[in-house]
JSON list of C-alpha atoms in Angstrom, two decimals:
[
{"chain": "B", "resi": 1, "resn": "UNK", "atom": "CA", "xyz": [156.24, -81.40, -119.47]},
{"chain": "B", "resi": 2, "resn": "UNK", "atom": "CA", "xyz": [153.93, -80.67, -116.26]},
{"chain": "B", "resi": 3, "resn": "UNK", "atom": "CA", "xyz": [153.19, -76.64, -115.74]},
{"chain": "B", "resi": 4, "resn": "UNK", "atom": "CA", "xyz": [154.66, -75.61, -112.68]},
{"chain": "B", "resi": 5, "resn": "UNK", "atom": "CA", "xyz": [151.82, -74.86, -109.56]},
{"chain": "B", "resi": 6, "resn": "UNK", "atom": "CA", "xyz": [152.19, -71.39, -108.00]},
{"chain": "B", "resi": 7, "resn": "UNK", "atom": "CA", "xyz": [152.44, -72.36, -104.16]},
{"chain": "B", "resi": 8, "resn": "UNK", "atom": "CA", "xyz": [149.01, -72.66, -101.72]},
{"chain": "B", "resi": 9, "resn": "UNK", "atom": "CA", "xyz": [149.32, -69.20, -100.08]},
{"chain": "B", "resi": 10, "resn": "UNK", "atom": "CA", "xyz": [147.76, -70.69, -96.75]},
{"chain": "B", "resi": 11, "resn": "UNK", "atom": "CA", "xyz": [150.27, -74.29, -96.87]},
{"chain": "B", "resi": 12, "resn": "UNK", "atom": "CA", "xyz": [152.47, -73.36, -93.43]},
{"chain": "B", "resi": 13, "resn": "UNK", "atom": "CA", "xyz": [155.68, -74.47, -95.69]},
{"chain": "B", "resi": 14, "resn": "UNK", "atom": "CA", "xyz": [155.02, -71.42, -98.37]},
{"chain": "B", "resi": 15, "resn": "UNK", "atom": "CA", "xyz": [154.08, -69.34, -95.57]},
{"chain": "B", "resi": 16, "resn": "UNK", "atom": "CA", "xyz": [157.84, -70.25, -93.57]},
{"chain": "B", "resi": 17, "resn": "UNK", "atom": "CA", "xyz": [159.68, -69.89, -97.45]},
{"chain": "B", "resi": 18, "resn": "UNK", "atom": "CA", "xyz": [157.82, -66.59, -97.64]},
{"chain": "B", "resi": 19, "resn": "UNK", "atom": "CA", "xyz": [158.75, -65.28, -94.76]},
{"chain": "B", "resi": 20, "resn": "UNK", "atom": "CA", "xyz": [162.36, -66.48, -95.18]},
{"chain": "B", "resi": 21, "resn": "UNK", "atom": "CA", "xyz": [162.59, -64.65, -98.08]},
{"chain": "B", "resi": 22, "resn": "UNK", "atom": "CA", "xyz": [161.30, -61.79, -96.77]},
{"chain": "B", "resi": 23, "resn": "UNK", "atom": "CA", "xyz": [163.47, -61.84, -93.84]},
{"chain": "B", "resi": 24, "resn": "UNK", "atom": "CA", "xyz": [166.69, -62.39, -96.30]},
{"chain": "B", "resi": 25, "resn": "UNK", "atom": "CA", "xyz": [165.33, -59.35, -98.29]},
{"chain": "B", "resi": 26, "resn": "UNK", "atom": "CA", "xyz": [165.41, -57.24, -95.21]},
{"chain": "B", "resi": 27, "resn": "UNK", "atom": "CA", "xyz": [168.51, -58.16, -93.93]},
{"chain": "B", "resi": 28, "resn": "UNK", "atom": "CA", "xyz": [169.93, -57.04, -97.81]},
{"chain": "B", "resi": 29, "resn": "UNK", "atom": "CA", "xyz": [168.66, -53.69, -97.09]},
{"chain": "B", "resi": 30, "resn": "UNK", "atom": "CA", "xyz": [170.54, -53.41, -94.23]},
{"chain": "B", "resi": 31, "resn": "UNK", "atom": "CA", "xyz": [173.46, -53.39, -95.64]},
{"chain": "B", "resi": 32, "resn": "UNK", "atom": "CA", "xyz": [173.29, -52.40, -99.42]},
{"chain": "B", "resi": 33, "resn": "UNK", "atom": "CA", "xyz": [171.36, -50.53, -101.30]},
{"chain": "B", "resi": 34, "resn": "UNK", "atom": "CA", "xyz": [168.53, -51.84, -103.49]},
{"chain": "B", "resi": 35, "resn": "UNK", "atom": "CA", "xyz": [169.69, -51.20, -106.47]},
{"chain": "B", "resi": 36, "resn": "UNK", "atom": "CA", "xyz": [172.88, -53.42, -105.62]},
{"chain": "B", "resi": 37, "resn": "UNK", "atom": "CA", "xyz": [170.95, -56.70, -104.67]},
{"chain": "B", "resi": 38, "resn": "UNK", "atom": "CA", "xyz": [170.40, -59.27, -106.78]},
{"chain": "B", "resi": 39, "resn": "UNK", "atom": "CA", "xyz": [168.32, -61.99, -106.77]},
{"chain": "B", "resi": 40, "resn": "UNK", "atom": "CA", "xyz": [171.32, -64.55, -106.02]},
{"chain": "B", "resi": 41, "resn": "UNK", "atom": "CA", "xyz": [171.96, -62.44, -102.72]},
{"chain": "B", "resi": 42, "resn": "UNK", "atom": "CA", "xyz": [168.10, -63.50, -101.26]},
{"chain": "B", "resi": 43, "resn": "UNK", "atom": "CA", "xyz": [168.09, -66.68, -102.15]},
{"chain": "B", "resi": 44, "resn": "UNK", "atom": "CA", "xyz": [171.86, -67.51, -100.62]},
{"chain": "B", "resi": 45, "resn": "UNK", "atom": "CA", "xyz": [171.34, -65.63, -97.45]},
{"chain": "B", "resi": 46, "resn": "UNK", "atom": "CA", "xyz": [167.76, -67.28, -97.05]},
{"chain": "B", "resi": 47, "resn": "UNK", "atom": "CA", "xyz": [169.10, -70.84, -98.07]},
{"chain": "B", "resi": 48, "resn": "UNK", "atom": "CA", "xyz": [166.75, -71.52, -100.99]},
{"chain": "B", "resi": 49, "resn": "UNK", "atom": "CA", "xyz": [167.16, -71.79, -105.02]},
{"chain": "B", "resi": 50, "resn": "UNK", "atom": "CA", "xyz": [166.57, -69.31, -107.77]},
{"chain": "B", "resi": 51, "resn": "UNK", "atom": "CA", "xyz": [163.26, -71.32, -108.75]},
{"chain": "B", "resi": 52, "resn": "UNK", "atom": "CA", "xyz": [161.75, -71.21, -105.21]},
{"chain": "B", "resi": 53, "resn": "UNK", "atom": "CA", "xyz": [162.41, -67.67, -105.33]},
{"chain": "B", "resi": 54, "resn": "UNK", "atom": "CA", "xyz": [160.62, -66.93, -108.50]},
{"chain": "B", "resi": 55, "resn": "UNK", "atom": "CA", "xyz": [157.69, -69.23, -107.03]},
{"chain": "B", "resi": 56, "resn": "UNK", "atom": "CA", "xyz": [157.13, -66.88, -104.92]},
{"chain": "B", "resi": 57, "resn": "UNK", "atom": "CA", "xyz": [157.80, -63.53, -106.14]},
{"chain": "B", "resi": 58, "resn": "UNK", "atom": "CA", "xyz": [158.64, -62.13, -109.98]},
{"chain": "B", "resi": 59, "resn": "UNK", "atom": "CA", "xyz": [160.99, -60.10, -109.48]},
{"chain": "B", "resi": 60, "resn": "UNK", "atom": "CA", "xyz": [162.99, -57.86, -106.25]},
{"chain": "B", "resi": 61, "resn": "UNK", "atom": "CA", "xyz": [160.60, -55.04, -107.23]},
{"chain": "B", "resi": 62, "resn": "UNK", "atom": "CA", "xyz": [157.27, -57.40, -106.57]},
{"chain": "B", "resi": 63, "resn": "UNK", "atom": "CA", "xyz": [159.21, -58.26, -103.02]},
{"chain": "B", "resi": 64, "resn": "UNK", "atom": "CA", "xyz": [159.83, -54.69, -102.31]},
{"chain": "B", "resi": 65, "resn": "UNK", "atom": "CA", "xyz": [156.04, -53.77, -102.77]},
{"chain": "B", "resi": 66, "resn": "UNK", "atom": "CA", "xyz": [155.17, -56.70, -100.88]},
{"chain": "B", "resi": 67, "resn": "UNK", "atom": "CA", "xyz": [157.33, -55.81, -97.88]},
{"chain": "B", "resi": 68, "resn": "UNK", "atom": "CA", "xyz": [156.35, -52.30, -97.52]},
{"chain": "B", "resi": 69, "resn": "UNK", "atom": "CA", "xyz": [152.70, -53.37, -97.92]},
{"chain": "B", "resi": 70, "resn": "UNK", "atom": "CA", "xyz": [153.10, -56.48, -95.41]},
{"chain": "B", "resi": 71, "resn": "UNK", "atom": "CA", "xyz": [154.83, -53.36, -93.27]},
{"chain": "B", "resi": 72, "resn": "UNK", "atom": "CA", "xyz": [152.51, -50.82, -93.65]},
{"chain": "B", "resi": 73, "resn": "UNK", "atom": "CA", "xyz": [149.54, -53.42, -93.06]},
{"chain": "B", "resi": 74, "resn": "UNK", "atom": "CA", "xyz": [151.19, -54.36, -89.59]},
{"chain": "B", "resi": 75, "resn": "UNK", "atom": "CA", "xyz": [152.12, -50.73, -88.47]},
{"chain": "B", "resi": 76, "resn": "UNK", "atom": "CA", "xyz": [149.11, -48.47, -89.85]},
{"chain": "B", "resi": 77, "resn": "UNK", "atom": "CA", "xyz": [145.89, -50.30, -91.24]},
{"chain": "B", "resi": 78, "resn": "UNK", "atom": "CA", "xyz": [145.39, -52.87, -88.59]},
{"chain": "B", "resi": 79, "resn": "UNK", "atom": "CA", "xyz": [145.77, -49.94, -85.98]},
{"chain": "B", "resi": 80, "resn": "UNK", "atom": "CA", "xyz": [142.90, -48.66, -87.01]},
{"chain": "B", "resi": 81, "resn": "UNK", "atom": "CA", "xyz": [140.56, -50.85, -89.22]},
{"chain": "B", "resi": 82, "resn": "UNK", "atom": "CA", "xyz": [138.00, -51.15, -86.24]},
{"chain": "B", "resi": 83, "resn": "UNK", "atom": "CA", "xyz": [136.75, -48.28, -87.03]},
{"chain": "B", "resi": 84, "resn": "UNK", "atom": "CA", "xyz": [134.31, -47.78, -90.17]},
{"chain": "B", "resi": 85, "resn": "UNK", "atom": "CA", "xyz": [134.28, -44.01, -90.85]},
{"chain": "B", "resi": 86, "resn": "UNK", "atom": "CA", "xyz": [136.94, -41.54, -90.96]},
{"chain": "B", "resi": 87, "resn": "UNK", "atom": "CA", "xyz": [136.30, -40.31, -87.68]},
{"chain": "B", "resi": 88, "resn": "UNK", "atom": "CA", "xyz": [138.69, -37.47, -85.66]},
{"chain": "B", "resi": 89, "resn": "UNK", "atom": "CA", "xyz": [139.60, -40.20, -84.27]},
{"chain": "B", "resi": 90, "resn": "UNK", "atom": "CA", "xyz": [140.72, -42.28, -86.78]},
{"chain": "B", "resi": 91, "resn": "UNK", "atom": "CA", "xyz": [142.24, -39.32, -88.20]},
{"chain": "B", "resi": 92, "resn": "UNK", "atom": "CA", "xyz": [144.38, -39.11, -84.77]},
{"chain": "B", "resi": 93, "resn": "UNK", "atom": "CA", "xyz": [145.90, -42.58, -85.13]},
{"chain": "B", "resi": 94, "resn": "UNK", "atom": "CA", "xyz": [146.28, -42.56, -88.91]},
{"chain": "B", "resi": 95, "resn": "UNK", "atom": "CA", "xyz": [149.50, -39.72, -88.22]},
{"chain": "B", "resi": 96, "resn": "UNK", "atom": "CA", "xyz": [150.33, -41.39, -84.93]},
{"chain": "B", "resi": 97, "resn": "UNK", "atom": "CA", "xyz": [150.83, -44.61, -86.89]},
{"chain": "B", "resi": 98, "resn": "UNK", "atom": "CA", "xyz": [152.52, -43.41, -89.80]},
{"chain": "B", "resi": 99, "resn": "UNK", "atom": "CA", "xyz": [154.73, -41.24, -87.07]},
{"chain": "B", "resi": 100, "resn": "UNK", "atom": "CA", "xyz": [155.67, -44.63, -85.40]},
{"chain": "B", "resi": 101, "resn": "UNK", "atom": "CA", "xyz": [156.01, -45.70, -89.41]},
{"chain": "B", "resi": 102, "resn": "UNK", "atom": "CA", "xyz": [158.42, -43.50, -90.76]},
{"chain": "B", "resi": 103, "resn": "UNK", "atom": "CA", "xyz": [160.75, -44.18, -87.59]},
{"chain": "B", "resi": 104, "resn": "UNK", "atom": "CA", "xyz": [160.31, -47.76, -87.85]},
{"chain": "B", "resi": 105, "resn": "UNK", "atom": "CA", "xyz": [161.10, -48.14, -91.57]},
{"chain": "B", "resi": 106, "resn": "UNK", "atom": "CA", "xyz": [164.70, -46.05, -90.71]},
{"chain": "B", "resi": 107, "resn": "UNK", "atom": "CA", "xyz": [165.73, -47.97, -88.24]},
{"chain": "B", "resi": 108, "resn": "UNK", "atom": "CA", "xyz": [164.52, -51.43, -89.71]},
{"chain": "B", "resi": 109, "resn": "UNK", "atom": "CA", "xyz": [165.78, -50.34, -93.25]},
{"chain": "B", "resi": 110, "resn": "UNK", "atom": "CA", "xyz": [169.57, -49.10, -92.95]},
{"chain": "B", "resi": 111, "resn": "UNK", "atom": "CA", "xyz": [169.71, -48.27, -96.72]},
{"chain": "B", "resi": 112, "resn": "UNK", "atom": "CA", "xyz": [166.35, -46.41, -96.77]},
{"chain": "B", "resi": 113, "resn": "UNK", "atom": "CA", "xyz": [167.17, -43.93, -99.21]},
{"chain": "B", "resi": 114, "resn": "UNK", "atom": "CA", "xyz": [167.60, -46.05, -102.06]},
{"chain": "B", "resi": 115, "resn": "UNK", "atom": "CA", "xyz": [163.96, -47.33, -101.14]},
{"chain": "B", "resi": 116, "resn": "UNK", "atom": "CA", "xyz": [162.48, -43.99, -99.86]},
{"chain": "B", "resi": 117, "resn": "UNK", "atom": "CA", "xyz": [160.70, -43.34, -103.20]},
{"chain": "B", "resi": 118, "resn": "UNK", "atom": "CA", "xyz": [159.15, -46.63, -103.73]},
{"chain": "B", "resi": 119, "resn": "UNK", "atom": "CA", "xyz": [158.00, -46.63, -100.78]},
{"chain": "B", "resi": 120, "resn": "UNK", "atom": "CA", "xyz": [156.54, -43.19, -100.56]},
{"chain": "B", "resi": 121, "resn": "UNK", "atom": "CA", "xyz": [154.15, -44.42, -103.69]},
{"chain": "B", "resi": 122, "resn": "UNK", "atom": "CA", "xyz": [153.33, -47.59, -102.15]},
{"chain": "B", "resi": 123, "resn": "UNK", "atom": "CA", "xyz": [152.29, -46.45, -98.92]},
{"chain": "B", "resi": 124, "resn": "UNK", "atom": "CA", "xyz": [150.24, -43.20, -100.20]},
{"chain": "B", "resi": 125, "resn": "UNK", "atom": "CA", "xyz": [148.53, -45.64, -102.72]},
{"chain": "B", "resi": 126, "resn": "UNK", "atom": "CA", "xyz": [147.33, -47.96, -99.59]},
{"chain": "B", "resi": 127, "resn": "UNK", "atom": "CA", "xyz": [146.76, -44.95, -97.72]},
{"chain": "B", "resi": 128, "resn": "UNK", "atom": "CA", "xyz": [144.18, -43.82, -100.28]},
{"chain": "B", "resi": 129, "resn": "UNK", "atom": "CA", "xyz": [142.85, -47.09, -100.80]},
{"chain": "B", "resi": 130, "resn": "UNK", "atom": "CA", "xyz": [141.87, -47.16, -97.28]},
{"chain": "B", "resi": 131, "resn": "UNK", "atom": "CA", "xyz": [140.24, -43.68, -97.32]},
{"chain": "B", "resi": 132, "resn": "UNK", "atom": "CA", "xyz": [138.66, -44.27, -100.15]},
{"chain": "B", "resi": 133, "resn": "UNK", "atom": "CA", "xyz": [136.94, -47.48, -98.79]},
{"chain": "B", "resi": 134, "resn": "UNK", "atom": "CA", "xyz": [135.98, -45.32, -95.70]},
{"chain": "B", "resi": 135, "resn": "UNK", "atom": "CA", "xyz": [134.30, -42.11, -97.44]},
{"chain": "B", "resi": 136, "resn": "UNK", "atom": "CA", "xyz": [132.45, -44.23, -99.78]},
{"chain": "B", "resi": 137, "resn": "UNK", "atom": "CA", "xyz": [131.18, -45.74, -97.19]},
{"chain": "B", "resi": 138, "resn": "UNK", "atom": "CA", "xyz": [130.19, -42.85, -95.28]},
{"chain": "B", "resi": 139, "resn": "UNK", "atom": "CA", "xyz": [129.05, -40.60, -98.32]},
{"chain": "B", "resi": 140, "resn": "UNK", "atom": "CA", "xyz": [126.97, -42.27, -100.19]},
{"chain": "B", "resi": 141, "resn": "UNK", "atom": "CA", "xyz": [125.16, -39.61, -101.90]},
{"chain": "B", "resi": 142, "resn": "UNK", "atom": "CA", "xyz": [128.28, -37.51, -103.28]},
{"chain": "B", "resi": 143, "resn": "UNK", "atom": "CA", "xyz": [129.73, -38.09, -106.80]},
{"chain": "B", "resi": 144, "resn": "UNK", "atom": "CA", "xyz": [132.29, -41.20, -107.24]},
{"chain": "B", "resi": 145, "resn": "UNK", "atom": "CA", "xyz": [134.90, -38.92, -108.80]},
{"chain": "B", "resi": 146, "resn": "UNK", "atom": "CA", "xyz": [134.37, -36.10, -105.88]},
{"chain": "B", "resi": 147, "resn": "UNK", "atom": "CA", "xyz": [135.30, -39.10, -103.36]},
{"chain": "B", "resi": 148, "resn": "UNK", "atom": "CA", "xyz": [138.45, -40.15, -105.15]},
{"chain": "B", "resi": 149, "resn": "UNK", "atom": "CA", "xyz": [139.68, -36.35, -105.32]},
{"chain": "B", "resi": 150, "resn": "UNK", "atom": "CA", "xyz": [139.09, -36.63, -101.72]},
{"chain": "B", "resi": 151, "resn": "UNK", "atom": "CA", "xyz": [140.77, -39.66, -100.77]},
{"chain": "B", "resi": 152, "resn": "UNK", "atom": "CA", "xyz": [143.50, -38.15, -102.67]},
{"chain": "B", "resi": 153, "resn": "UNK", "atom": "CA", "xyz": [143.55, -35.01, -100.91]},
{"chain": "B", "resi": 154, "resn": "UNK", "atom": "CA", "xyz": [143.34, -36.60, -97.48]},
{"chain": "B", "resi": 155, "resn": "UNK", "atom": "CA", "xyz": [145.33, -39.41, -98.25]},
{"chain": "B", "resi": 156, "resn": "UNK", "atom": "CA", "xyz": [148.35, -37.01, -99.54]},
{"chain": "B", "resi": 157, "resn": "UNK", "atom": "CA", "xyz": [147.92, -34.49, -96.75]},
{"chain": "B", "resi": 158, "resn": "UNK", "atom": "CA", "xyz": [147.86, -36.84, -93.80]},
{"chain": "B", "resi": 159, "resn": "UNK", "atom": "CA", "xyz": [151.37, -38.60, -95.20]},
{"chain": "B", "resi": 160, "resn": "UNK", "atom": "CA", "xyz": [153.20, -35.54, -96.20]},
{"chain": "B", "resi": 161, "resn": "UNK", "atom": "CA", "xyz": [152.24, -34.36, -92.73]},
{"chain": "B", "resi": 162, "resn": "UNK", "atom": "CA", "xyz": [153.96, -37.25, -91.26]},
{"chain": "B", "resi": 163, "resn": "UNK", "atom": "CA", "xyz": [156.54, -37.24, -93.80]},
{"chain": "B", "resi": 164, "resn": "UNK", "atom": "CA", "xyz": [157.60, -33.65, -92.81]},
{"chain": "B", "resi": 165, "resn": "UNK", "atom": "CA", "xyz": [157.46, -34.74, -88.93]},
{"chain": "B", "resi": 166, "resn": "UNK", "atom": "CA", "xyz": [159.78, -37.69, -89.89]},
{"chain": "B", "resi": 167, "resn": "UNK", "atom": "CA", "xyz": [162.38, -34.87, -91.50]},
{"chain": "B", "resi": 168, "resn": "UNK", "atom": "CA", "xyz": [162.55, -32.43, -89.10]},
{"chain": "B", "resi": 169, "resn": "UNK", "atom": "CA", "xyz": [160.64, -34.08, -85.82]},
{"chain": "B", "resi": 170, "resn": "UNK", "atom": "CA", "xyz": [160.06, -30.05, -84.55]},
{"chain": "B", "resi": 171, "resn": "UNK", "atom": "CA", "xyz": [156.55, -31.39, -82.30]},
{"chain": "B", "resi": 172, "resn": "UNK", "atom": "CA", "xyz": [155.40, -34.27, -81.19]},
{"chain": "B", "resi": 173, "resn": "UNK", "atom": "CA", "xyz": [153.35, -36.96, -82.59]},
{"chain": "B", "resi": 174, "resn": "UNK", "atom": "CA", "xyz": [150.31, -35.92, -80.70]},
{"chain": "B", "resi": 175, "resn": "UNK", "atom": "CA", "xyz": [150.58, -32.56, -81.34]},
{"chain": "B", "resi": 176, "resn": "UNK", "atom": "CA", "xyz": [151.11, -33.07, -85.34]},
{"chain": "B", "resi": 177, "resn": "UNK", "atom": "CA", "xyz": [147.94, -35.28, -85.14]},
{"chain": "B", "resi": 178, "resn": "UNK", "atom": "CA", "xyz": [145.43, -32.49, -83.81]},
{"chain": "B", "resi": 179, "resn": "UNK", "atom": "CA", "xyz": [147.09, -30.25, -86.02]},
{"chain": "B", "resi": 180, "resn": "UNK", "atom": "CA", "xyz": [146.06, -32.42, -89.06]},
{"chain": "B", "resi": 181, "resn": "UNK", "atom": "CA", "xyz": [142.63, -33.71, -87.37]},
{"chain": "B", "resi": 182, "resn": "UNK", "atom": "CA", "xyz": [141.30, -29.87, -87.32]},
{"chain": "B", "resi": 183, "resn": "UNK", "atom": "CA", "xyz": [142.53, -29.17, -90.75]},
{"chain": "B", "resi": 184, "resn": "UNK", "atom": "CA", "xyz": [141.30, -32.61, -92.59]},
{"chain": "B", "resi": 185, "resn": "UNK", "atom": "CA", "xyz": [137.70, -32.36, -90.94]},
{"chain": "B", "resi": 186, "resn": "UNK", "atom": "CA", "xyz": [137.70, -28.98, -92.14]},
{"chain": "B", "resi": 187, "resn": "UNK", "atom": "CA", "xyz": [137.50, -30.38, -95.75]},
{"chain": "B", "resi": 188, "resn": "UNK", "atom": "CA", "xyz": [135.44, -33.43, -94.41]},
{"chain": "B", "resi": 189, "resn": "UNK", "atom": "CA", "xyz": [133.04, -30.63, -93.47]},
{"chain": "B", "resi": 190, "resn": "UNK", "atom": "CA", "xyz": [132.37, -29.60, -97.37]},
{"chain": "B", "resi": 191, "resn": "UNK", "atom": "CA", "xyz": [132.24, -33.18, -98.43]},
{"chain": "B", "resi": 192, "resn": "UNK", "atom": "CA", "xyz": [129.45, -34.00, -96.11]},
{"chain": "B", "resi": 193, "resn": "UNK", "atom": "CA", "xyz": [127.41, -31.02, -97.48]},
{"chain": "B", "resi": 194, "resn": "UNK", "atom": "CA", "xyz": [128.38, -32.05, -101.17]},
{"chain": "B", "resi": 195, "resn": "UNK", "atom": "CA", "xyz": [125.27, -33.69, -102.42]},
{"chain": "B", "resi": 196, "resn": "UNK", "atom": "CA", "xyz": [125.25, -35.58, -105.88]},
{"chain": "B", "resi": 197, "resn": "UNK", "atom": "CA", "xyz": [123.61, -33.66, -108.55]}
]
């Protein structure tokens, strides 16, 4: 019996089934909760079979992480991946994005609490992923596990920042951002005079 072939991620006909799934996933959410939908659900609403499915994807858990990420990609890292430190800046449109984020992801996702969670965790783990890539970068002489606290730290603050905005929306975008561009530089400030011992 011939082994089965996971699909060529860059064939245009895995890319179209991909996003068909993904599209059938999203239009799920919109009107049940996650918990509810089942694997028969995507695959009728995006006209495929069970097998093409699972070609694809393991399980609706690995499709959930793969939409927030393909999400949080579009709406926060490619805003800003020009730059190469973690500027003020960058800072800036890090809260802006994940402002414009949050509001997206409610009105895209109709059933977002019964996703809220797992998607918290996904998008602080990119989120820190990203930072940590960046402060390496920039500090190379500080201690590996004094950058991952860091990351952590920054990572955590700027999304709970725009998490809060998303609950209560009491300022604006902009004037969240400064607020959390004078406070994270602040601890940028100790990490640059942190030198590996």
């Amino acid at each position: 019996m011939a082994s089965v072939l996971s699909p060529n991620p860059n064939d245009p006909r895995v890319i179209r089934t991909r996003q068909l799934i993904l599209d059938s996933f999203l239009e799920q959410l919109h009107t049940m909760d996650f918990e509810t939908i089942t694997i028969s659900d995507i695959t009728k609403h995006a006209t495929i079979n069970r097998a093409t499915f699972y070609a694809h994807f393991p399980d609706k858990y690995a499709l959930l992480e793969t939409m927030l990420s393909d999400t949080f990609l579009q709406f926060v890292i490619n805003k800003v991946d020009n730059h190469i430190n973690l500027t003020e800046e960058m800072i800036y449109e890090l809260v802006m994005a994940l402002c414009e984020y949050h509001d997206s992801s409610m009105t895209c996702i109709k059933k977002y609490n019964s996703v809220s969670a797992i998607m918290e965790e996904n998008v602080k783990v990119q989120l820190e992923k990203f930072i940590l890539k960046l402060i390496t970068q920039e500090h190379t002489h500080a201690d590996e596990h004094t950058l991952a606290t860091a990351a952590t730290m920054i990572s955590w603050a700027i999304y709970g920042a725009a998490y809060r905005w998303k609950q209560s929306h009491e300022q604006s975008p902009s004037n969240l951002a400064e607020s959390v561009v004078l406070i994270v530089m602040g601890g940028l400030n100790i990490l640059h005079a942190t030198k590996k011992g």
